[in-house]
């Protein structure tokens, strides 16, 4: 009887974990004043703009614009982020980022170093960006 209770308890826990993973597979997150959509397929991850803040619209960002694509490896995300500029509408600047996922899967922090550009021209300067994503709700 005790073994059956343990097995049933483990099955219930596994089902709960499965539901939590599915809930985050298509979820909405806050990032720098914009509402983002996180989509997942296996280990692949994509953050796209769901509701970009008004300033970004002038840079060509609209619903569905890709900000990040990459993979999840354990509690880390590794991939490519983009910077948008009204001067480079057709060519966002891409750069490598990586970072961690919080223990409760409600915050993603990505960091990467990128070239600074002015009006689509390289300046010779670099900066480190930190991208914060905070879980909002299931989309």
Short mmCIF file of C-alpha atoms in Angstrom, two decimals:
data_model
loop_
_atom_site.label_atom_id
_atom_site.label_comp_id
_atom_site.label_asym_id
_atom_site.label_seq_id
_atom_site.Cartn_x
_atom_site.Cartn_y
_atom_site.Cartn_z
CA UNK A 1 0.00 0.00 0.00
CA UNK A 2 2.81 2.40 0.92
CA UNK A 3 4.59 1.69 -2.42
CA UNK A 4 1.35 2.40 -4.32
CA UNK A 5 0.98 5.74 -2.49
CA UNK A 6 4.58 6.67 -3.37
CA UNK A 7 4.03 5.76 -7.02
CA UNK A 8 0.80 7.75 -7.19
CA UNK A 9 2.44 10.70 -5.47
CA UNK A 10 5.34 10.63 -7.95
CA UNK A 11 2.90 10.44 -10.87
CA UNK A 12 0.97 13.45 -9.55
CA UNK A 13 4.20 15.41 -9.13
CA UNK A 14 5.31 14.51 -12.66
CA UNK A 15 1.93 15.61 -14.05
CA UNK A 16 2.19 18.91 -12.16
CA UNK A 17 5.68 19.52 -13.57
CA UNK A 18 4.46 18.70 -17.09
CA UNK A 19 1.64 21.22 -16.81
CA UNK A 20 4.01 23.95 -15.56
CA UNK A 21 6.38 23.41 -18.49
CA UNK A 22 3.52 23.56 -20.98
CA UNK A 23 2.17 26.75 -19.39
CA UNK A 24 5.49 28.54 -19.93
CA UNK A 25 5.90 27.27 -23.50
CA UNK A 26 3.68 30.07 -24.81
CA UNK A 27 3.73 32.80 -22.21
CA UNK A 28 3.91 36.58 -21.97
CA UNK A 29 6.77 38.42 -20.29
CA UNK A 30 7.63 42.05 -19.51
CA UNK A 31 10.85 43.40 -20.99
CA UNK A 32 11.86 47.05 -20.78
CA UNK A 33 8.30 48.38 -21.01
CA UNK A 34 7.20 46.00 -23.79
CA UNK A 35 5.10 42.86 -23.54
CA UNK A 36 6.94 39.90 -25.05
CA UNK A 37 5.87 36.39 -26.07
CA UNK A 38 8.10 33.43 -25.21
CA UNK A 39 7.68 30.45 -27.49
CA UNK A 40 9.36 27.11 -26.98
CA UNK A 41 9.83 24.01 -29.08
CA UNK A 42 11.97 21.43 -27.31
CA UNK A 43 15.06 23.34 -26.20
CA UNK A 44 14.56 26.12 -28.79
CA UNK A 45 13.41 29.50 -27.41
CA UNK A 46 12.13 32.69 -29.06
CA UNK A 47 11.18 36.02 -27.49
CA UNK A 48 9.07 38.11 -29.87
CA UNK A 49 7.32 41.42 -29.30
CA UNK A 50 3.65 41.03 -28.41
CA UNK A 51 3.05 44.73 -27.61
CA UNK A 52 6.14 46.85 -28.24
CA UNK A 53 6.44 50.14 -26.37
CA UNK A 54 5.75 53.19 -28.61
CA UNK A 55 9.41 54.25 -28.99
CA UNK A 56 10.25 50.90 -30.57
CA UNK A 57 7.55 51.23 -33.22
CA UNK A 58 9.56 54.13 -34.69
CA UNK A 59 12.44 51.65 -35.07
CA UNK A 60 10.31 49.24 -37.09
CA UNK A 61 9.42 46.92 -34.23
CA UNK A 62 5.91 45.50 -34.42
CA UNK A 63 3.97 42.56 -33.05
CA UNK A 64 5.88 39.39 -33.91
CA UNK A 65 9.31 41.04 -34.32
CA UNK A 66 12.01 38.68 -33.07
CA UNK A 67 14.21 39.97 -30.23
CA UNK A 68 15.89 36.74 -29.12
CA UNK A 69 16.34 33.26 -30.51
CA UNK A 70 18.38 30.51 -28.96
CA UNK A 71 18.32 27.42 -26.81
CA UNK A 72 17.74 26.50 -23.22
CA UNK A 73 20.39 24.29 -21.65
CA UNK A 74 19.46 23.45 -18.09
CA UNK A 75 18.88 26.76 -16.35
CA UNK A 76 20.64 28.83 -19.05
CA UNK A 77 19.60 30.51 -22.28
CA UNK A 78 22.19 30.92 -25.05
CA UNK A 79 21.50 32.67 -28.33
CA UNK A 80 21.24 35.86 -30.36
CA UNK A 81 19.62 39.16 -29.41
CA UNK A 82 18.88 42.16 -31.60
CA UNK A 83 19.06 45.94 -31.27
CA UNK A 84 16.67 47.99 -33.37
CA UNK A 85 17.25 51.48 -34.75
CA UNK A 86 15.12 53.79 -36.87
CA UNK A 87 18.24 54.36 -38.98
CA UNK A 88 18.70 50.64 -39.72
CA UNK A 89 15.12 49.47 -40.15
CA UNK A 90 15.97 46.51 -42.36
CA UNK A 91 19.10 45.45 -40.47
CA UNK A 92 18.89 45.10 -36.68
CA UNK A 93 22.25 44.63 -35.01
CA UNK A 94 22.64 41.01 -33.84
CA UNK A 95 24.89 39.95 -30.98
CA UNK A 96 25.50 36.90 -28.79
CA UNK A 97 23.84 36.72 -25.37
CA UNK A 98 23.51 34.18 -22.62
CA UNK A 99 22.19 34.07 -19.12
CA UNK A 100 20.21 32.36 -16.46
CA UNK A 101 16.63 31.38 -15.72
CA UNK A 102 15.39 31.80 -12.16
CA UNK A 103 14.65 28.71 -10.08
CA UNK A 104 10.90 29.25 -10.42
CA UNK A 105 11.13 29.98 -14.18
CA UNK A 106 9.69 33.50 -13.82
CA UNK A 107 12.75 35.59 -14.72
CA UNK A 108 15.32 35.35 -17.50
CA UNK A 109 18.45 37.52 -17.39
CA UNK A 110 20.58 37.66 -20.56
CA UNK A 111 23.87 39.51 -21.06
CA UNK A 112 25.98 40.19 -24.10
CA UNK A 113 28.56 42.59 -25.47
CA UNK A 114 27.81 44.41 -28.68
CA UNK A 115 29.21 47.10 -30.92
CA UNK A 116 27.74 50.58 -30.52
CA UNK A 117 26.48 52.08 -33.77
CA UNK A 118 25.29 55.54 -34.70
CA UNK A 119 23.02 55.79 -37.74
CA UNK A 120 24.05 52.26 -38.79
CA UNK A 121 27.77 53.10 -38.67
CA UNK A 122 30.20 51.40 -36.29
CA UNK A 123 31.70 53.70 -33.64
CA UNK A 124 34.52 51.44 -32.44
CA UNK A 125 32.93 51.34 -28.99
CA UNK A 126 31.38 48.32 -27.29
CA UNK A 127 28.88 47.99 -24.48
CA UNK A 128 27.43 45.20 -22.41
CA UNK A 129 23.66 44.91 -22.47
CA UNK A 130 21.52 43.20 -19.85
CA UNK A 131 18.09 42.02 -20.97
CA UNK A 132 15.58 41.24 -18.21
CA UNK A 133 12.41 39.26 -18.88
CA UNK A 134 9.82 38.89 -16.10
CA UNK A 135 6.95 36.42 -16.45
CA UNK A 136 3.57 38.17 -16.78
CA UNK A 137 0.94 35.53 -17.67
CA UNK A 138 0.09 32.73 -20.10
CA UNK A 139 -0.69 34.31 -23.45
#
